[in-house]
Amino acid sequence: MGHRHTILIPLLLVPALFLGWQEWRFQADQDQFSVVAVRIADREVRIECQRFTGALLDPTAEAGYVPFNADGSPSDTGRLERDACNDLRDYVHGDKSNPTLEQIIGIQVLTHESYHLAGIRTESETECASLQRLDDVAQWLGATADEGRSVAERYYAEVYPRMPSAYRTADCVDGGALDAAPGDETWP
Ligand SMILES: [Zn+2]
């Protein structure tokens, strides 16, 4: 019996430590995303990433989701679908000098859901407010100012024009009705 224990304990300990470390990292990343959402929504909110079992059962194709209450107020938790969350986690832990388009979309999903948590419900308004904050959010996640600017510009040039029409509006242009800084020539 004494011999068996000395073999079994290290064998079980390694996967247990690995799983514990993975879970710790998962929670730490969710906490970091929640800090972004709190800054944008300006209230106590939380971001939760979908788990593997949830992804298998998820019938929707939405990258993120914030339920709204019957009185029109948003709930306190925003959910990120598994792929969007993983792309975002890859961005946070990766080289930010040349992010993939999927990683840029991941940043936008987090920012977009944060604006829903702030109380904006219309998709086109949410999307427009969000794409003007991508440079800030990228920096909060560890990018330099130049890298953050590039994230916002690439999203507006490469992704926004391909979004479904409900997510777009002609007001989302420099100097337009939804320009968050009308006097500023930097866009988005
Ligand atoms: Zn939305």
Coordinates of N, CA, C and O and ligand atoms in Angstrom, one line a residue:
M1 N 0.8 -1.2 0.0 CA 0.0 0.0 0.0 C 0.9 1.3 0.0 O 0.6 2.2 -0.7
G2 N 1.9 1.2 0.8 CA 2.8 2.4 0.8 C 3.4 2.7 -0.5 O 3.4 3.9 -0.9
H3 N 3.7 1.7 -1.3 CA 4.3 1.9 -2.6 C 3.3 2.5 -3.6 O 3.5 3.4 -4.3
R4 N 2.1 2.0 -3.5 CA 1.0 2.5 -4.4 C 0.8 4.0 -4.2 O 0.6 4.7 -5.2
H5 N 0.7 4.4 -2.9 CA 0.5 5.8 -2.7 C 1.5 6.7 -3.3 O 1.2 7.7 -3.8
T6 N 2.8 6.3 -3.2 CA 3.9 7.2 -3.7 C 3.8 7.3 -5.2 O 4.2 8.3 -5.7
I7 N 3.2 6.4 -5.9 CA 3.0 6.5 -7.3 C 1.8 7.3 -7.6 O 1.8 8.2 -8.5
L8 N 0.7 7.0 -7.0 CA -0.6 7.6 -7.3 C -0.7 9.1 -7.0 O -1.2 9.8 -7.8
I9 N -0.1 9.5 -5.9 CA -0.3 10.9 -5.5 C 0.4 11.8 -6.6 O -0.3 12.7 -7.0
P10 N 1.6 11.6 -7.0 CA 2.1 12.5 -8.0 C 1.3 12.4 -9.3 O 1.1 13.4 -10.0
L11 N 0.8 11.2 -9.7 CA 0.1 11.1 -10.9 C -1.2 11.9 -10.9 O -1.6 12.4 -11.9
L12 N -1.9 11.9 -9.7 CA -3.1 12.6 -9.6 C -2.9 14.1 -9.4 O -3.7 14.9 -9.8
L13 N -1.8 14.4 -8.8 CA -1.5 15.8 -8.4 C -1.3 16.7 -9.6 O -1.8 17.8 -9.7
V14 N -0.6 16.1 -10.6 CA -0.2 16.9 -11.8 C -1.5 17.4 -12.6 O -1.6 18.6 -12.8
P15 N -2.4 16.5 -12.9 CA -3.6 17.0 -13.6 C -4.4 17.9 -12.7 O -5.0 18.8 -13.2
A16 N -4.5 17.6 -11.4 CA -5.3 18.4 -10.5 C -4.7 19.8 -10.5 O -5.5 20.8 -10.5
L17 N -3.4 20.0 -10.4 CA -2.8 21.3 -10.4 C -3.0 22.0 -11.8 O -3.3 23.2 -11.8
F18 N -2.9 21.2 -12.9 CA -3.1 21.8 -14.2 C -4.6 22.4 -14.3 O -4.8 23.5 -14.8
L19 N -5.5 21.6 -13.9 CA -6.9 22.0 -14.0 C -7.2 23.2 -13.1 O -7.9 24.1 -13.4
G20 N -6.6 23.2 -11.9 CA -6.7 24.3 -11.0 C -6.2 25.6 -11.5 O -6.8 26.6 -11.4
W21 N -5.0 25.4 -12.2 CA -4.4 26.6 -12.8 C -5.2 27.1 -14.0 O -5.4 28.3 -14.1
Q22 N -5.8 26.2 -14.8 CA -6.6 26.6 -15.9 C -7.8 27.4 -15.4 O -8.3 28.4 -15.9
E23 N -8.5 26.8 -14.3 CA -9.7 27.4 -13.8 C -9.3 28.8 -13.2 O -10.1 29.8 -13.4
W24 N -8.2 28.9 -12.5 CA -7.7 30.2 -12.0 C -7.6 31.2 -13.1 O -8.0 32.4 -13.0
R25 N -7.0 30.8 -14.2 CA -6.8 31.7 -15.3 C -8.1 32.1 -15.9 O -8.3 33.3 -16.3
F26 N -9.0 31.2 -16.1 CA -10.3 31.5 -16.6 C -11.0 32.5 -15.8 O -11.6 33.5 -16.3
Q27 N -11.0 32.3 -14.4 CA -11.6 33.3 -13.5 C -11.0 34.7 -13.6 O -11.6 35.7 -13.6
A28 N -9.6 34.6 -13.7 CA -8.9 35.9 -13.7 C -9.2 36.7 -15.0 O -9.3 37.9 -14.9
D29 N -9.3 36.0 -16.1 CA -9.7 36.7 -17.4 C -11.1 37.2 -17.3 O -11.3 38.4 -17.7
Q30 N -12.0 36.5 -16.8 CA -13.4 37.0 -16.6 C -13.4 38.2 -15.7 O -14.1 39.2 -16.0
D31 N -12.6 38.2 -14.7 CA -12.5 39.4 -13.8 C -12.0 40.6 -14.6 O -12.5 41.7 -14.4
Q32 N -11.0 40.4 -15.4 CA -10.4 41.5 -16.2 C -11.5 42.0 -17.2 O -11.6 43.2 -17.3
F33 N -12.3 41.1 -17.8 CA -13.3 41.6 -18.7 C -14.4 42.3 -17.9 O -15.0 43.3 -18.4
S34 N -14.7 41.9 -16.7 CA -15.7 42.5 -15.9 C -15.3 44.0 -15.5 O -16.1 44.9 -15.5
V35 N -14.0 44.2 -15.3 CA -13.5 45.5 -15.0 C -13.7 46.5 -16.2 O -14.2 47.6 -16.0
V36 N -13.6 46.0 -17.4 CA -13.9 46.8 -18.6 C -15.4 47.1 -18.6 O -15.7 48.3 -18.8
A37 N -16.2 46.1 -18.3 CA -17.7 46.4 -18.4 C -18.1 47.4 -17.3 O -18.9 48.2 -17.5
V38 N -17.5 47.3 -16.1 CA -17.8 48.2 -15.0 C -17.4 49.6 -15.4 O -18.2 50.6 -15.1
R39 N -16.3 49.8 -16.0 CA -15.8 51.1 -16.4 C -16.8 51.8 -17.4 O -17.1 52.9 -17.4
I40 N -17.3 50.9 -18.4 CA -18.2 51.5 -19.4 C -19.6 51.6 -18.9 O -20.2 52.7 -19.1
A41 N -20.1 50.6 -18.1 CA -21.5 50.7 -17.6 C -21.6 51.6 -16.4 O -22.7 52.1 -16.1
D42 N -20.5 51.9 -15.7 CA -20.4 52.8 -14.6 C -21.3 52.3 -13.5 O -22.0 53.0 -12.8
R43 N -21.4 50.9 -13.3 CA -22.1 50.3 -12.2 C -21.6 48.9 -12.0 O -20.8 48.5 -12.8
E44 N -22.0 48.2 -10.9 CA -21.5 46.9 -10.6 C -22.1 45.9 -11.6 O -23.3 45.4 -11.4
V45 N -21.4 45.5 -12.6 CA -21.8 44.5 -13.5 C -20.8 43.4 -13.7 O -19.6 43.6 -13.1
R46 N -21.1 42.3 -14.4 CA -20.1 41.2 -14.5 C -20.2 40.6 -15.9 O -21.3 40.6 -16.5
I47 N -19.1 40.2 -16.4 CA -19.0 39.5 -17.6 C -18.7 38.0 -17.3 O -17.8 37.7 -16.5
E48 N -19.5 37.1 -18.0 CA -19.3 35.7 -17.8 C -19.0 35.0 -19.1 O -19.8 35.3 -20.1
C49 N -18.0 34.2 -19.2 CA -17.7 33.5 -20.4 C -18.4 32.1 -20.4 O -18.5 31.5 -19.4
Q50 N -18.9 31.8 -21.6 CA -19.6 30.5 -21.7 C -18.6 29.3 -21.5 O -17.5 29.4 -22.0
R51 N -19.1 28.3 -20.7 CA -18.2 27.1 -20.5 C -18.4 26.1 -21.7 O -19.4 26.3 -22.5
F52 N -17.6 25.1 -21.7 CA -17.6 24.2 -22.8 C -19.0 23.5 -22.9 O -19.5 23.4 -24.0
T53 N -19.5 23.1 -21.8 CA -20.8 22.4 -21.8 C -21.9 23.3 -22.3 O -22.8 22.9 -23.0
G54 N -21.8 24.6 -22.0 CA -22.8 25.6 -22.4 C -22.7 25.7 -23.9 O -23.7 25.9 -24.6
A55 N -21.5 25.7 -24.5 CA -21.3 25.9 -25.9 C -22.0 24.8 -26.7 O -22.6 25.0 -27.8
L56 N -21.9 23.6 -26.2 CA -22.5 22.4 -26.9 C -24.0 22.6 -26.9 O -24.7 22.1 -27.9
L57 N -24.6 23.2 -25.9 CA -26.1 23.2 -25.8 C -26.6 24.5 -26.4 O -27.8 24.7 -26.5
D58 N -25.7 25.5 -26.7 CA -26.2 26.8 -27.1 C -26.8 26.8 -28.5 O -26.2 26.5 -29.5
P59 N -28.1 27.1 -28.5 CA -28.8 27.1 -29.8 C -28.6 28.4 -30.6 O -29.0 28.5 -31.8
T60 N -28.1 29.5 -30.0 CA -28.0 30.8 -30.7 C -26.7 30.9 -31.3 O -25.7 30.3 -30.9
A61 N -26.6 31.8 -32.3 CA -25.3 32.1 -32.9 C -24.8 33.5 -32.5 O -23.8 34.0 -33.0
E62 N -25.4 34.0 -31.4 CA -24.9 35.4 -31.0 C -23.6 35.2 -30.3 O -23.4 34.3 -29.5
A63 N -22.7 36.2 -30.5 CA -21.4 36.2 -29.9 C -21.4 36.7 -28.4 O -20.5 36.4 -27.7
G64 N -22.5 37.4 -28.1 CA -22.6 37.9 -26.7 C -24.1 38.2 -26.4 O -24.9 38.3 -27.4
Y65 N -24.4 38.4 -25.2 CA -25.8 38.5 -24.8 C -26.0 39.2 -23.5 O -25.3 38.9 -22.5
V66 N -26.9 40.2 -23.4 CA -27.3 40.9 -22.2 C -28.8 40.8 -22.1 O -29.5 41.5 -23.0
P67 N -29.4 40.1 -21.2 CA -30.9 40.1 -21.1 C -31.4 41.4 -20.5 O -30.7 42.0 -19.7
F68 N -32.5 41.9 -21.0 CA -33.1 43.1 -20.5 C -34.4 42.7 -19.7 O -35.1 41.8 -20.1
N69 N -34.6 43.4 -18.6 CA -35.8 43.1 -17.8 C -37.0 43.7 -18.5 O -37.0 44.5 -19.4
A70 N -38.2 43.3 -17.9 CA -39.5 43.7 -18.5 C -39.6 45.3 -18.4 O -40.3 45.9 -19.3
D71 N -39.0 45.9 -17.5 CA -39.1 47.4 -17.4 C -38.1 48.1 -18.3 O -38.0 49.3 -18.3
G72 N -37.4 47.3 -19.1 CA -36.4 48.0 -20.0 C -35.0 48.2 -19.5 O -34.1 48.6 -20.2
S73 N -34.8 47.8 -18.2 CA -33.4 47.9 -17.7 C -32.6 46.7 -18.0 O -33.2 45.6 -18.1
P74 N -31.3 46.9 -18.2 CA -30.5 45.7 -18.5 C -30.2 44.9 -17.2 O -30.3 45.4 -16.1
S75 N -29.9 43.6 -17.4 CA -29.5 42.8 -16.3 C -28.1 43.2 -15.9 O -27.5 44.0 -16.5
D76 N -27.6 42.5 -14.8 CA -26.2 42.9 -14.3 C -25.1 42.0 -14.9 O -24.0 42.2 -14.5
T77 N -25.5 41.0 -15.7 CA -24.4 40.1 -16.2 C -24.5 40.1 -17.7 O -25.6 39.9 -18.3
G78 N -23.3 40.3 -18.4 CA -23.2 40.1 -19.8 C -22.5 38.8 -20.1 O -21.6 38.4 -19.4
R79 N -23.0 38.0 -21.1 CA -22.4 36.7 -21.4 C -21.7 36.8 -22.7 O -22.2 37.3 -23.7
L80 N -20.5 36.2 -22.7 CA -19.8 36.0 -24.0 C -19.8 34.6 -24.4 O -19.5 33.7 -23.6
E81 N -20.1 34.4 -25.7 CA -20.1 33.0 -26.2 C -18.7 32.5 -26.2 O -17.7 33.3 -26.3
R82 N -18.5 31.2 -26.2 CA -17.2 30.5 -26.0 C -16.2 31.0 -27.0 O -15.0 31.3 -26.6
D83 N -16.5 31.0 -28.3 CA -15.5 31.4 -29.3 C -15.0 32.8 -29.1 O -13.8 33.1 -29.2
A84 N -16.0 33.7 -28.9 CA -15.7 35.1 -28.7 C -14.8 35.3 -27.5 O -13.8 36.1 -27.5
C85 N -15.1 34.6 -26.4 CA -14.3 34.7 -25.2 C -12.9 34.1 -25.4 O -12.0 34.8 -25.0
N86 N -12.8 33.0 -26.1 CA -11.5 32.5 -26.4 C -10.6 33.4 -27.2 O -9.4 33.5 -27.0
D87 N -11.2 34.0 -28.2 CA -10.5 35.0 -29.1 C -10.0 36.1 -28.2 O -8.9 36.6 -28.4
L88 N -10.9 36.6 -27.4 CA -10.5 37.7 -26.5 C -9.4 37.3 -25.5 O -8.5 38.1 -25.3
R89 N -9.5 36.1 -25.0 CA -8.4 35.6 -24.1 C -7.1 35.4 -24.8 O -6.0 35.7 -24.3
D90 N -7.2 35.0 -26.1 CA -6.0 34.9 -26.9 C -5.3 36.3 -27.1 O -4.1 36.4 -27.0
Y91 N -6.2 37.3 -27.3 CA -5.7 38.6 -27.4 C -5.0 39.1 -26.2 O -3.9 39.6 -26.2
V92 N -5.6 38.9 -25.0 CA -5.1 39.4 -23.8 C -3.7 38.7 -23.5 O -2.8 39.4 -23.0
H93 N -3.6 37.5 -23.8 CA -2.4 36.7 -23.5 C -1.4 36.7 -24.6 O -0.3 36.1 -24.5
G94 N -1.7 37.4 -25.8 CA -0.9 37.3 -26.9 C -0.2 38.6 -27.3 O -0.2 39.5 -26.5
D95 N 0.5 38.5 -28.4 CA 1.2 39.7 -29.0 C 0.2 40.7 -29.5 O -0.6 40.3 -30.4
K96 N 0.2 41.9 -29.1 CA -0.9 42.8 -29.5 C -0.5 43.7 -30.7 O -1.2 44.6 -31.0
S97 N 0.7 43.4 -31.2 CA 1.1 44.3 -32.3 C 0.4 44.0 -33.6 O 0.3 44.8 -34.5
N98 N -0.1 42.7 -33.8 CA -0.8 42.4 -35.0 C -1.9 41.4 -34.7 O -1.8 40.2 -35.1
P99 N -3.0 41.8 -34.1 CA -4.0 40.9 -33.7 C -4.8 40.4 -34.9 O -4.9 41.0 -35.9
T100 N -5.4 39.2 -34.8 CA -6.2 38.7 -35.8 C -7.6 39.4 -35.8 O -7.9 40.0 -34.8
L101 N -8.3 39.3 -37.0 CA -9.6 39.9 -37.0 C -10.5 39.3 -36.0 O -11.4 40.0 -35.4
E102 N -10.4 38.0 -35.7 CA -11.2 37.3 -34.7 C -11.0 37.9 -33.4 O -11.9 38.1 -32.6
Q103 N -9.7 38.3 -33.0 CA -9.4 38.9 -31.8 C -10.0 40.3 -31.7 O -10.5 40.7 -30.6
I104 N -9.9 41.0 -32.8 CA -10.5 42.4 -32.8 C -12.0 42.3 -32.6 O -12.6 43.1 -31.8
I105 N -12.6 41.3 -33.2 CA -14.1 41.1 -33.0 C -14.4 40.8 -31.6 O -15.3 41.2 -31.0
G106 N -13.5 40.0 -31.0 CA -13.7 39.6 -29.6 C -13.7 40.9 -28.7 O -14.5 41.0 -27.7
I107 N -12.8 41.8 -29.0 CA -12.7 43.1 -28.2 C -14.0 43.8 -28.4 O -14.6 44.4 -27.4
Q108 N -14.5 43.8 -29.6 CA -15.8 44.5 -29.9 C -17.0 43.9 -29.2 O -17.8 44.5 -28.7
V109 N -17.0 42.5 -29.1 CA -18.1 41.8 -28.5 C -18.2 42.2 -27.0 O -19.2 42.6 -26.5
L110 N -17.0 42.2 -26.3 CA -16.9 42.6 -24.9 C -17.4 44.1 -24.8 O -18.2 44.4 -23.9
T111 N -17.0 45.0 -25.6 CA -17.3 46.4 -25.5 C -18.8 46.6 -25.8 O -19.5 47.3 -25.1
H112 N -19.3 45.9 -26.9 CA -20.7 46.0 -27.2 C -21.6 45.6 -26.1 O -22.5 46.3 -25.7
E113 N -21.3 44.4 -25.5 CA -22.1 43.9 -24.4 C -22.0 44.9 -23.2 O -23.0 45.1 -22.4
S114 N -20.9 45.5 -23.0 CA -20.7 46.5 -21.9 C -21.6 47.7 -22.1 O -22.2 48.2 -21.1
Y115 N -21.8 48.1 -23.4 CA -22.7 49.2 -23.6 C -24.2 48.8 -23.4 O -25.0 49.6 -23.0
H116 N -24.5 47.5 -23.7 CA -25.8 47.1 -23.3 C -26.0 47.1 -21.8 O -27.1 47.6 -21.3
L117 N -25.0 46.7 -21.1 CA -25.0 46.8 -19.6 C -25.2 48.2 -19.1 O -25.8 48.5 -18.1
A118 N -24.7 49.2 -19.9 CA -24.8 50.6 -19.6 C -26.2 51.1 -19.9 O -26.6 52.2 -19.4
G119 N -27.1 50.3 -20.5 CA -28.5 50.6 -20.7 C -28.9 50.9 -22.2 O -30.0 51.2 -22.4
I120 N -27.9 50.9 -23.1 CA -28.3 51.1 -24.5 C -28.8 49.8 -25.1 O -28.2 48.8 -25.0
R121 N -30.0 49.9 -25.7 CA -30.6 48.7 -26.1 C -30.6 48.5 -27.7 O -30.4 47.4 -28.2
T122 N -30.8 49.6 -28.4 CA -30.8 49.5 -29.9 C -29.4 49.0 -30.4 O -28.4 49.6 -30.0
E123 N -29.4 48.0 -31.2 CA -28.2 47.4 -31.7 C -27.3 48.4 -32.4 O -26.1 48.5 -32.2
S124 N -27.9 49.2 -33.3 CA -27.0 50.2 -34.1 C -26.4 51.2 -33.2 O -25.2 51.6 -33.4
E125 N -27.1 51.7 -32.2 CA -26.5 52.7 -31.2 C -25.5 52.0 -30.4 O -24.4 52.6 -30.1
T126 N -25.7 50.8 -29.9 CA -24.8 50.1 -29.1 C -23.5 49.8 -29.9 O -22.4 50.1 -29.3
E127 N -23.6 49.4 -31.1 CA -22.5 49.1 -31.9 C -21.7 50.4 -32.2 O -20.4 50.3 -32.1
C128 N -22.3 51.5 -32.4 CA -21.6 52.7 -32.8 C -20.9 53.3 -31.5 O -19.8 53.7 -31.6
A129 N -21.6 53.2 -30.4 CA -20.9 53.7 -29.1 C -19.7 52.8 -28.9 O -18.6 53.3 -28.5
S130 N -19.8 51.5 -29.1 CA -18.8 50.5 -28.8 C -17.6 50.7 -29.7 O -16.4 50.7 -29.3
L131 N -17.8 50.9 -31.0 CA -16.6 50.9 -31.9 C -15.8 52.2 -31.7 O -14.6 52.3 -32.1
Q132 N -16.4 53.2 -31.0 CA -15.6 54.4 -30.7 C -14.8 54.3 -29.4 O -14.1 55.2 -29.0
R133 N -15.0 53.1 -28.7 CA -14.3 52.9 -27.5 C -13.2 51.8 -27.6 O -12.6 51.4 -26.6
L134 N -13.1 51.2 -28.8 CA -12.3 50.0 -29.0 C -10.8 50.4 -28.7 O -10.1 49.5 -28.2
D135 N -10.4 51.6 -29.0 CA -9.0 52.0 -28.7 C -8.8 52.0 -27.2 O -7.7 51.5 -26.7
D136 N -9.7 52.5 -26.5 CA -9.6 52.6 -25.0 C -9.6 51.1 -24.4 O -8.7 50.8 -23.6
V137 N -10.6 50.3 -24.9 CA -10.7 49.0 -24.3 C -9.4 48.2 -24.6 O -8.9 47.4 -23.7
A138 N -8.9 48.3 -25.8 CA -7.7 47.5 -26.2 C -6.6 48.0 -25.2 O -5.8 47.1 -24.8
Q139 N -6.5 49.2 -24.9 CA -5.5 49.7 -24.0 C -5.7 49.2 -22.6 O -4.7 48.8 -21.9
W140 N -6.9 49.1 -22.2 CA -7.2 48.6 -20.8 C -6.8 47.1 -20.8 O -6.5 46.6 -19.7
L141 N -6.8 46.5 -21.9 CA -6.5 45.0 -22.0 C -5.0 44.9 -22.2 O -4.5 43.7 -22.4
G142 N -4.2 46.0 -22.3 CA -2.8 45.9 -22.4 C -2.1 46.4 -23.7 O -0.9 46.3 -23.8
A143 N -2.9 46.9 -24.6 CA -2.3 47.5 -25.8 C -1.7 48.8 -25.6 O -2.1 49.5 -24.6
T144 N -0.8 49.2 -26.5 CA -0.3 50.6 -26.5 C -1.3 51.5 -27.2 O -2.3 51.0 -27.8
A145 N -1.2 52.8 -27.1 CA -2.1 53.7 -27.7 C -2.2 53.5 -29.2 O -3.3 53.5 -29.8
D146 N -1.1 53.3 -29.9 CA -1.1 53.1 -31.3 C -1.7 51.7 -31.7 O -2.5 51.7 -32.6
E147 N -1.5 50.7 -30.9 CA -2.1 49.4 -31.1 C -3.6 49.5 -30.9 O -4.4 48.9 -31.7
G148 N -4.1 50.3 -29.9 CA -5.5 50.5 -29.7 C -6.1 51.2 -30.8 O -7.2 50.8 -31.3
R149 N -5.5 52.2 -31.3 CA -6.0 53.0 -32.5 C -6.2 52.1 -33.7 O -7.2 52.1 -34.4
S150 N -5.2 51.2 -33.9 CA -5.3 50.3 -35.0 C -6.4 49.3 -34.9 O -7.1 49.0 -35.9
V151 N -6.7 48.9 -33.7 CA -7.9 48.0 -33.4 C -9.2 48.7 -33.8 O -10.0 48.1 -34.6
A152 N -9.3 49.9 -33.4 CA -10.6 50.6 -33.7 C -10.7 50.9 -35.2 O -11.8 50.7 -35.8
E153 N -9.6 51.3 -35.9 CA -9.6 51.6 -37.3 C -9.9 50.3 -38.1 O -10.7 50.4 -39.1
R154 N -9.3 49.2 -37.7 CA -9.5 48.0 -38.5 C -10.9 47.5 -38.3 O -11.5 47.0 -39.3
Y155 N -11.5 47.6 -37.1 CA -12.9 47.2 -36.9 C -13.8 48.0 -37.8 O -14.6 47.4 -38.5
Y156 N -13.6 49.3 -37.8 CA -14.5 50.2 -38.6 C -14.4 49.9 -40.1 O -15.3 49.9 -40.8
A157 N -13.1 49.6 -40.6 CA -12.9 49.4 -42.0 C -13.3 48.0 -42.5 O -13.8 47.8 -43.5
E158 N -12.9 47.0 -41.6 CA -13.0 45.6 -42.1 C -14.2 44.8 -41.6 O -14.6 43.9 -42.2
V159 N -14.8 45.2 -40.5 CA -15.9 44.4 -39.9 C -17.2 45.2 -40.0 O -18.2 44.6 -40.4
Y160 N -17.2 46.4 -39.5 CA -18.5 47.2 -39.4 C -19.3 47.2 -40.7 O -20.5 46.9 -40.7
P161 N -18.6 47.4 -41.9 CA -19.4 47.4 -43.2 C -20.1 46.0 -43.4 O -21.1 46.0 -44.2
R162 N -19.6 44.9 -42.8 CA -20.2 43.6 -43.1 C -21.2 43.2 -42.0 O -21.7 42.1 -42.1
M163 N -21.4 44.1 -41.0 CA -22.4 43.7 -40.0 C -23.8 43.8 -40.6 O -24.1 44.5 -41.5
P164 N -24.7 43.0 -40.0 CA -26.1 43.0 -40.4 C -26.7 44.5 -40.3 O -26.2 45.2 -39.5
S165 N -27.6 44.8 -41.2 CA -28.1 46.2 -41.2 C -28.6 46.7 -39.9 O -28.5 47.9 -39.6
A166 N -29.2 45.8 -39.1 CA -29.7 46.3 -37.8 C -28.6 46.9 -36.9 O -28.9 47.6 -36.0
Y167 N -27.4 46.5 -37.2 CA -26.2 46.9 -36.4 C -25.6 48.2 -36.9 O -24.6 48.7 -36.3
R168 N -26.0 48.6 -38.1 CA -25.4 49.8 -38.7 C -26.3 51.0 -38.8 O -27.6 50.8 -38.8
T169 N -25.8 52.2 -38.9 CA -26.6 53.4 -39.2 C -25.7 54.4 -39.9 O -24.5 54.5 -39.6
A170 N -26.3 55.2 -40.7 CA -25.6 56.3 -41.4 C -25.2 57.4 -40.5 O -24.3 58.2 -40.8
D171 N -25.7 57.4 -39.2 CA -25.3 58.4 -38.2 C -24.0 58.0 -37.6 O -23.4 58.8 -36.9
C172 N -23.5 56.8 -37.8 CA -22.3 56.3 -37.2 C -21.1 56.7 -38.1 O -20.4 55.8 -38.6
V173 N -20.8 58.0 -38.3 CA -19.7 58.5 -39.1 C -19.1 59.7 -38.3 O -19.8 60.3 -37.4
D174 N -17.9 60.1 -38.7 CA -17.3 61.3 -38.1 C -18.2 62.5 -38.3 O -18.6 62.9 -39.4
G175 N -18.5 63.2 -37.2 CA -19.4 64.3 -37.2 C -20.9 64.0 -37.3 O -21.7 64.9 -37.3
G176 N -21.2 62.7 -37.4 CA -22.6 62.3 -37.4 C -23.3 62.4 -36.1 O -22.6 62.7 -35.0
A177 N -24.6 62.1 -36.0 CA -25.4 62.2 -34.8 C -24.8 61.3 -33.7 O -25.0 61.6 -32.5
L178 N -24.2 60.2 -34.0 CA -23.7 59.3 -33.0 C -22.2 59.4 -32.7 O -21.6 58.6 -32.0
D179 N -21.6 60.5 -33.3 CA -20.2 60.7 -33.0 C -20.0 61.2 -31.6 O -20.6 62.2 -31.2
A180 N -19.3 60.4 -30.8 CA -19.2 60.7 -29.3 C -18.3 61.9 -29.1 O -18.4 62.5 -28.0
A181 N -17.5 62.3 -30.0 CA -16.6 63.4 -29.9 C -16.7 64.2 -31.2 O -15.7 64.2 -32.0
P182 N -17.7 65.0 -31.4 CA -18.0 65.7 -32.7 C -16.9 66.6 -33.1 O -16.6 66.8 -34.3
G183 N -16.2 67.3 -32.2 CA -15.2 68.2 -32.5 C -13.8 67.6 -32.8 O -12.9 68.3 -33.3
D184 N -13.7 66.3 -32.6 CA -12.5 65.6 -32.7 C -12.4 64.9 -34.1 O -13.4 64.3 -34.5
E185 N -11.3 65.2 -34.8 CA -11.3 64.6 -36.2 C -10.8 63.1 -36.2 O -10.9 62.5 -37.2
T186 N -10.4 62.6 -35.0 CA -10.1 61.2 -35.0 C -11.4 60.4 -35.0 O -12.3 60.6 -34.3
W187 N -11.4 59.4 -35.9 CA -12.5 58.5 -36.0 C -12.1 57.1 -36.4 O -11.2 57.0 -37.3
P188 N -12.7 56.1 -35.9 CA -13.8 56.1 -34.9 C -13.2 56.4 -33.5 O -12.0 56.2 -33.3
Ligands
ZN1 ZN -26.2 43.8 -29.1

